Amino acid sequence: MKQDYYGLLGVGKTASQAEIKKAYRKLALEWHPDRNKSAEAEDKFKAINEAYEILSNPQKKQTYDQFGHAAFTRGGPGGPKEGGRTYRQGPFTYTYTSSGGAPGGFGFSDPFEIFEQFFGGASPFRQSARRPTYQIEIDFIQAIKGVEKQVEIGGKKRKIKIPSGVDNGQRIRFSDFNLLISIKPHKTFKREGVNIIVSQEIDYPTAALGGIIEVPTIEEPVKLKIRPGTQSGTLIRLRGKGVRTTGIFGQKGDQYVQIKVRVPKRLSREQKRLLRELEKSFS
């Protein structure tokens, strides 16, 4: 039986991403095989990285919380349907293998690459050269929709395809190199996992009486109904208007519109008079 991922990292199920990262950092340094020479170091190091790979990804973590290790075995909701097969999605390659002689194990990423990605470069212990890693900066919308780029790798021009839904800091593995994704912030959209967050101002009459407003999405503007009495800070969900990710954990997120009621800084005498009369009607 595999050890519980939370137990491996020594955190609880309610641990924040910051707490998970802190626990992983401490354990990865302690059990790195180039530093720890005990017989169990390599297996422990792999297990720690496997746990971190799942718990540091909101979608994988949600699947694990719901189904446990069974989610990543053959036939599980996050696992392969047939053993020993490789699937490709753009530059991503997913290989399902057998684990410990039992069919249906899930082929996790190279633990040394996870370690190096986390610590921002090559392992501080390992001296041998590893796969070269390059960084590319793309726009927010390009990351959401996917993009094809012409880059220079090792002095040669190459055309690469970046799939839709990549996130900031994500590493894409190509045939002979890794690509680290950096995403420029967007002035309107913010991303939280597969969801998009947009702040939208409305005036006080619309908040009080209701109405129809237009809000931006990553595809095109949509009309949104504001209910009478809407309060500042209200979140309105637009189903399916978020990020579409690719691969075995592919999902389509939502967009959340956070309403902010705009209060005018300056009022005319007539506006002040009307507001005072309105105030009296509520007393």
CSV table of C-alpha atoms in Angstrom, one decimal:
chain,number,residue,atom,x,y,z
A,1,MET,CA,0.0,0.0,0.0
A,2,LYS,CA,1.3,3.4,-0.9
A,3,GLN,CA,1.8,5.9,1.9
A,4,ASP,CA,-0.6,8.8,2.1
A,5,TYR,CA,0.8,11.8,0.2
A,6,TYR,CA,-0.1,14.2,3.0
A,7,GLY,CA,1.7,11.8,5.4
A,8,LEU,CA,4.7,11.7,3.2
A,9,LEU,CA,5.1,15.5,3.3
A,10,GLY,CA,4.0,15.7,7.0
A,11,VAL,CA,1.1,18.1,6.3
A,12,GLY,CA,-2.6,18.0,6.9
A,13,LYS,CA,-5.3,18.0,4.2
A,14,THR,CA,-6.1,21.6,4.9
A,15,ALA,CA,-2.5,22.7,4.3
A,16,SER,CA,-2.0,25.7,2.1
A,17,GLN,CA,0.2,25.6,-1.0
A,18,ALA,CA,2.8,27.6,0.9
A,19,GLU,CA,2.9,25.0,3.7
A,20,ILE,CA,3.1,22.2,1.1
A,21,LYS,CA,6.0,23.9,-0.6
A,22,LYS,CA,7.8,24.5,2.7
A,23,ALA,CA,7.4,20.8,3.7
A,24,TYR,CA,8.6,19.6,0.3
A,25,ARG,CA,11.7,21.9,0.4
A,26,LYS,CA,12.8,20.6,3.7
A,27,LEU,CA,12.3,16.9,2.9
A,28,ALA,CA,13.7,17.1,-0.7
A,29,LEU,CA,16.9,18.5,0.6
A,30,GLU,CA,17.1,16.0,3.4
A,31,TRP,CA,16.5,12.9,1.2
A,32,HIS,CA,18.2,13.9,-2.0
A,33,PRO,CA,20.3,10.8,-3.0
A,34,ASP,CA,23.4,12.9,-3.7
A,35,ARG,CA,23.3,14.2,-0.2
A,36,ASN,CA,21.7,11.3,1.8
A,37,LYS,CA,23.7,8.1,1.4
A,38,SER,CA,21.3,5.8,3.2
A,39,ALA,CA,19.9,2.7,1.4
A,40,GLU,CA,16.3,4.0,1.4
A,41,ALA,CA,17.1,7.6,0.3
A,42,GLU,CA,16.4,7.2,-3.4
A,43,ASP,CA,13.0,5.5,-2.9
A,44,LYS,CA,12.1,8.1,-0.2
A,45,PHE,CA,13.2,11.0,-2.5
A,46,LYS,CA,11.0,9.6,-5.4
A,47,ALA,CA,8.0,9.2,-3.1
A,48,ILE,CA,8.3,12.7,-1.7
A,49,ASN,CA,8.5,14.2,-5.2
A,50,GLU,CA,5.5,12.1,-6.3
A,51,ALA,CA,3.5,13.4,-3.4
A,52,TYR,CA,4.6,17.0,-4.2
A,53,GLU,CA,3.7,16.6,-7.9
A,54,ILE,CA,0.1,15.7,-6.9
A,55,LEU,CA,-0.5,18.0,-4.0
A,56,SER,CA,1.1,21.1,-5.6
A,57,ASN,CA,-1.3,20.9,-8.5
A,58,PRO,CA,-4.8,22.1,-7.6
A,59,GLN,CA,-6.6,19.8,-10.1
A,60,LYS,CA,-4.5,16.7,-9.2
A,61,LYS,CA,-4.9,17.4,-5.5
A,62,GLN,CA,-8.7,17.7,-5.9
A,63,THR,CA,-8.8,14.3,-7.7
A,64,TYR,CA,-6.5,12.7,-5.1
A,65,ASP,CA,-8.7,14.1,-2.2
A,66,GLN,CA,-11.7,12.6,-3.8
A,67,PHE,CA,-10.4,9.2,-5.0
A,68,GLY,CA,-7.0,8.6,-3.3
A,69,HIS,CA,-4.3,6.6,-5.0
A,70,ALA,CA,-6.9,4.8,-7.0
A,71,ALA,CA,-7.3,8.0,-9.1
A,72,PHE,CA,-3.9,7.4,-10.7
A,73,THR,CA,-4.2,3.7,-11.5
A,74,ARG,CA,-5.5,2.2,-14.6
A,75,GLY,CA,-9.2,2.7,-14.8
A,76,GLY,CA,-9.1,5.4,-12.2
A,77,PRO,CA,-10.6,8.9,-13.0
A,78,GLY,CA,-7.1,10.4,-13.3
A,79,GLY,CA,-5.3,7.3,-14.5
A,80,PRO,CA,-4.8,5.4,-17.8
A,81,LYS,CA,-7.4,3.2,-19.4
A,82,GLU,CA,-4.8,0.9,-20.9
A,83,GLY,CA,-1.4,0.0,-19.5
A,84,GLY,CA,1.9,0.5,-21.3
A,85,ARG,CA,0.7,3.1,-23.8
A,86,THR,CA,2.0,6.6,-24.6
A,87,TYR,CA,-0.2,9.5,-25.4
A,88,ARG,CA,0.8,12.9,-26.9
A,89,GLN,CA,-0.8,16.3,-26.7
A,90,GLY,CA,1.3,18.9,-28.4
A,91,PRO,CA,4.7,18.9,-26.8
A,92,PHE,CA,3.4,16.9,-23.8
A,93,THR,CA,4.1,13.2,-23.6
A,94,TYR,CA,2.2,11.0,-21.1
A,95,THR,CA,3.5,7.4,-20.6
A,96,TYR,CA,1.5,4.9,-18.6
A,97,THR,CA,3.7,2.1,-17.3
A,98,SER,CA,3.5,-0.8,-14.9
A,99,SER,CA,4.6,-0.2,-11.3
A,100,GLY,CA,6.3,-2.9,-9.3
A,101,GLY,CA,5.2,-5.6,-11.7
A,102,ALA,CA,1.5,-4.7,-11.2
A,103,PRO,CA,-0.3,-3.4,-14.3
A,104,GLY,CA,-1.8,0.1,-14.4
A,105,GLY,CA,0.8,2.2,-12.5
A,106,PHE,CA,1.1,5.9,-13.4
A,107,GLY,CA,4.4,7.1,-14.8
A,108,PHE,CA,5.2,10.2,-12.7
A,109,SER,CA,7.7,12.9,-13.8
A,110,ASP,CA,11.5,12.6,-13.2
A,111,PRO,CA,11.9,13.5,-9.5
A,112,PHE,CA,15.2,15.2,-10.2
A,113,GLU,CA,13.5,17.5,-12.7
A,114,ILE,CA,10.8,18.3,-10.2
A,115,PHE,CA,13.5,19.1,-7.7
A,116,GLU,CA,15.5,21.3,-10.1
A,117,GLN,CA,12.3,23.1,-11.2
A,118,PHE,CA,11.4,23.9,-7.6
A,119,PHE,CA,14.8,25.2,-6.6
A,120,GLY,CA,15.2,27.2,-9.8
A,121,GLY,CA,18.1,25.5,-11.5
A,122,ALA,CA,20.3,22.5,-11.4
A,123,SER,CA,20.5,20.3,-8.3
A,124,PRO,CA,23.0,21.8,-5.8
A,125,PHE,CA,24.4,18.2,-5.3
A,126,ARG,CA,24.4,16.7,-8.7
A,127,GLN,CA,27.4,17.6,-10.9
A,128,SER,CA,26.5,15.7,-14.1
A,129,ALA,CA,24.8,17.7,-16.9
A,130,ARG,CA,21.1,17.3,-17.2
A,131,ARG,CA,18.6,18.2,-20.0
A,132,PRO,CA,19.0,21.9,-20.9
A,133,THR,CA,16.2,24.2,-19.8
A,134,TYR,CA,15.2,27.4,-21.6
A,135,GLN,CA,12.7,30.0,-20.6
A,136,ILE,CA,10.1,31.8,-22.8
A,137,GLU,CA,7.7,34.6,-22.0
A,138,ILE,CA,4.3,34.6,-23.5
A,139,ASP,CA,1.2,36.8,-23.3
A,140,PHE,CA,-1.7,35.8,-20.9
A,141,ILE,CA,-4.1,35.1,-23.8
A,142,GLN,CA,-1.5,33.0,-25.6
A,143,ALA,CA,-1.1,30.9,-22.5
A,144,ILE,CA,-4.9,30.4,-22.3
A,145,LYS,CA,-5.5,29.6,-26.0
A,146,GLY,CA,-2.1,28.0,-26.9
A,147,VAL,CA,0.4,29.4,-29.4
A,148,GLU,CA,3.0,28.4,-31.9
A,149,LYS,CA,6.4,30.1,-31.5
A,150,GLN,CA,9.6,30.2,-33.5
A,151,VAL,CA,12.6,30.0,-31.2
A,152,GLU,CA,16.3,29.5,-31.4
A,153,ILE,CA,17.6,26.4,-29.5
A,154,GLY,CA,21.2,25.5,-29.6
A,155,GLY,CA,21.8,27.9,-32.5
A,156,LYS,CA,19.1,26.4,-34.6
A,157,LYS,CA,15.7,27.9,-35.3
A,158,ARG,CA,12.8,25.7,-34.3
A,159,LYS,CA,9.0,26.0,-34.4
A,160,ILE,CA,7.4,24.8,-31.2
A,161,LYS,CA,3.7,24.5,-30.1
A,162,ILE,CA,2.7,25.6,-26.7
A,163,PRO,CA,-0.6,24.0,-25.7
A,164,SER,CA,-3.6,25.8,-24.4
A,165,GLY,CA,-3.9,26.2,-20.6
A,166,VAL,CA,-0.2,26.3,-19.6
A,167,ASP,CA,0.4,28.1,-16.3
A,168,ASN,CA,3.1,30.4,-15.1
A,169,GLY,CA,6.1,28.5,-14.0
A,170,GLN,CA,5.1,25.3,-15.8
A,171,ARG,CA,7.8,23.3,-17.5
A,172,ILE,CA,7.1,21.6,-20.8
A,173,ARG,CA,9.3,18.7,-21.8
A,174,PHE,CA,10.3,18.5,-25.5
A,175,SER,CA,12.3,15.7,-27.1
A,176,ASP,CA,15.7,17.2,-26.2
A,177,PHE,CA,15.1,20.2,-23.9
A,178,ASN,CA,12.7,21.6,-21.3
A,179,LEU,CA,10.9,24.9,-21.7
A,180,LEU,CA,10.0,27.0,-18.6
A,181,ILE,CA,6.9,29.1,-19.2
A,182,SER,CA,6.7,32.7,-17.9
A,183,ILE,CA,3.4,34.5,-18.5
A,184,LYS,CA,2.9,38.3,-18.6
A,185,PRO,CA,0.2,39.6,-16.3
A,186,HIS,CA,-3.0,40.8,-17.9
A,187,LYS,CA,-4.6,44.2,-17.0
A,188,THR,CA,-8.1,42.7,-16.9
A,189,PHE,CA,-7.9,39.0,-16.2
A,190,LYS,CA,-6.4,37.1,-13.3
A,191,ARG,CA,-6.0,33.3,-13.2
A,192,GLU,CA,-6.6,31.0,-10.3
A,193,GLY,CA,-6.1,27.4,-11.4
A,194,VAL,CA,-8.5,26.8,-14.3
A,195,ASN,CA,-10.7,29.7,-13.3
A,196,ILE,CA,-10.6,33.4,-14.5
A,197,ILE,CA,-11.3,36.3,-12.1
A,198,VAL,CA,-12.5,39.7,-13.4
A,199,SER,CA,-13.3,42.8,-11.3
A,200,GLN,CA,-16.3,44.7,-12.7
A,201,GLU,CA,-17.5,48.1,-11.5
A,202,ILE,CA,-21.1,49.1,-11.5
A,203,ASP,CA,-22.8,52.3,-10.4
A,204,TYR,CA,-25.0,52.5,-7.3
A,205,PRO,CA,-28.4,52.7,-9.2
A,206,THR,CA,-27.6,49.5,-11.1
A,207,ALA,CA,-26.6,47.7,-7.8
A,208,ALA,CA,-29.8,48.9,-6.2
A,209,LEU,CA,-32.3,48.4,-9.0
A,210,GLY,CA,-30.6,45.7,-11.1
A,211,GLY,CA,-29.8,45.8,-14.8
A,212,ILE,CA,-27.8,44.4,-17.7
A,213,ILE,CA,-24.1,45.0,-18.0
A,214,GLU,CA,-21.4,43.9,-20.4
A,215,VAL,CA,-18.3,42.0,-19.1
A,216,PRO,CA,-15.2,40.8,-20.9
A,217,THR,CA,-14.3,37.1,-21.2
A,218,ILE,CA,-11.2,35.5,-22.8
A,219,GLU,CA,-13.3,34.8,-25.9
A,220,GLU,CA,-15.7,37.8,-26.3
A,221,PRO,CA,-17.8,40.2,-24.2
A,222,VAL,CA,-21.0,38.8,-22.7
A,223,LYS,CA,-24.2,40.3,-21.3
A,224,LEU,CA,-24.6,39.8,-17.5
A,225,LYS,CA,-27.8,40.3,-15.5
A,226,ILE,CA,-27.3,42.2,-12.2
A,227,ARG,CA,-30.0,41.4,-9.7
A,228,PRO,CA,-31.6,44.2,-7.6
A,229,GLY,CA,-29.8,44.7,-4.3
A,230,THR,CA,-26.4,43.3,-5.5
A,231,GLN,CA,-23.7,44.0,-2.9
A,232,SER,CA,-20.2,45.1,-3.5
A,233,GLY,CA,-17.9,42.0,-3.5
A,234,THR,CA,-20.6,39.7,-4.9
A,235,LEU,CA,-19.1,36.9,-7.2
A,236,ILE,CA,-21.1,35.9,-10.3
A,237,ARG,CA,-20.1,32.7,-12.0
A,238,LEU,CA,-19.9,32.3,-15.8
A,239,ARG,CA,-19.8,28.6,-16.3
A,240,GLY,CA,-17.3,27.3,-18.8
A,241,LYS,CA,-15.7,30.7,-19.5
A,242,GLY,CA,-12.4,29.8,-17.8
A,243,VAL,CA,-9.3,28.0,-18.9
A,244,ARG,CA,-9.3,24.8,-21.0
A,245,THR,CA,-6.3,22.6,-20.1
A,246,THR,CA,-5.0,19.7,-22.1
A,247,GLY,CA,-3.7,16.3,-21.2
A,248,ILE,CA,-5.0,13.6,-18.8
A,249,PHE,CA,-6.1,16.2,-16.3
A,250,GLY,CA,-7.8,18.4,-18.9
A,251,GLN,CA,-10.5,20.6,-17.5
A,252,LYS,CA,-12.6,23.6,-18.5
A,253,GLY,CA,-12.8,26.2,-15.8
A,254,ASP,CA,-15.2,29.1,-15.1
A,255,GLN,CA,-15.0,32.8,-15.0
A,256,TYR,CA,-15.9,34.7,-11.8
A,257,VAL,CA,-17.0,38.3,-12.0
A,258,GLN,CA,-16.4,40.2,-8.8
A,259,ILE,CA,-18.8,43.1,-8.5
A,260,LYS,CA,-17.5,46.4,-7.1
A,261,VAL,CA,-20.1,49.1,-6.5
A,262,ARG,CA,-18.7,52.5,-7.6
A,263,VAL,CA,-19.4,55.3,-5.2
A,264,PRO,CA,-19.1,58.8,-6.7
A,265,LYS,CA,-16.5,61.1,-5.1
A,266,ARG,CA,-18.3,64.2,-6.0
A,267,LEU,CA,-22.1,64.9,-6.0
A,268,SER,CA,-24.1,67.9,-7.2
A,269,ARG,CA,-26.4,69.7,-4.8
A,270,GLU,CA,-29.4,68.1,-6.5
A,271,GLN,CA,-27.9,64.7,-6.2
A,272,LYS,CA,-27.1,65.2,-2.5
A,273,ARG,CA,-30.7,66.4,-2.0
A,274,LEU,CA,-32.2,63.4,-3.7
A,275,LEU,CA,-29.9,61.0,-1.6
A,276,ARG,CA,-31.0,62.7,1.6
A,277,GLU,CA,-34.6,62.2,0.7
A,278,LEU,CA,-33.9,58.6,-0.2
A,279,GLU,CA,-32.1,58.1,3.2
A,280,LYS,CA,-35.2,59.4,5.0
A,281,SER,CA,-37.4,56.9,3.2
A,282,PHE,CA,-35.4,54.1,4.8
A,283,SER,CA,-35.6,55.4,8.3
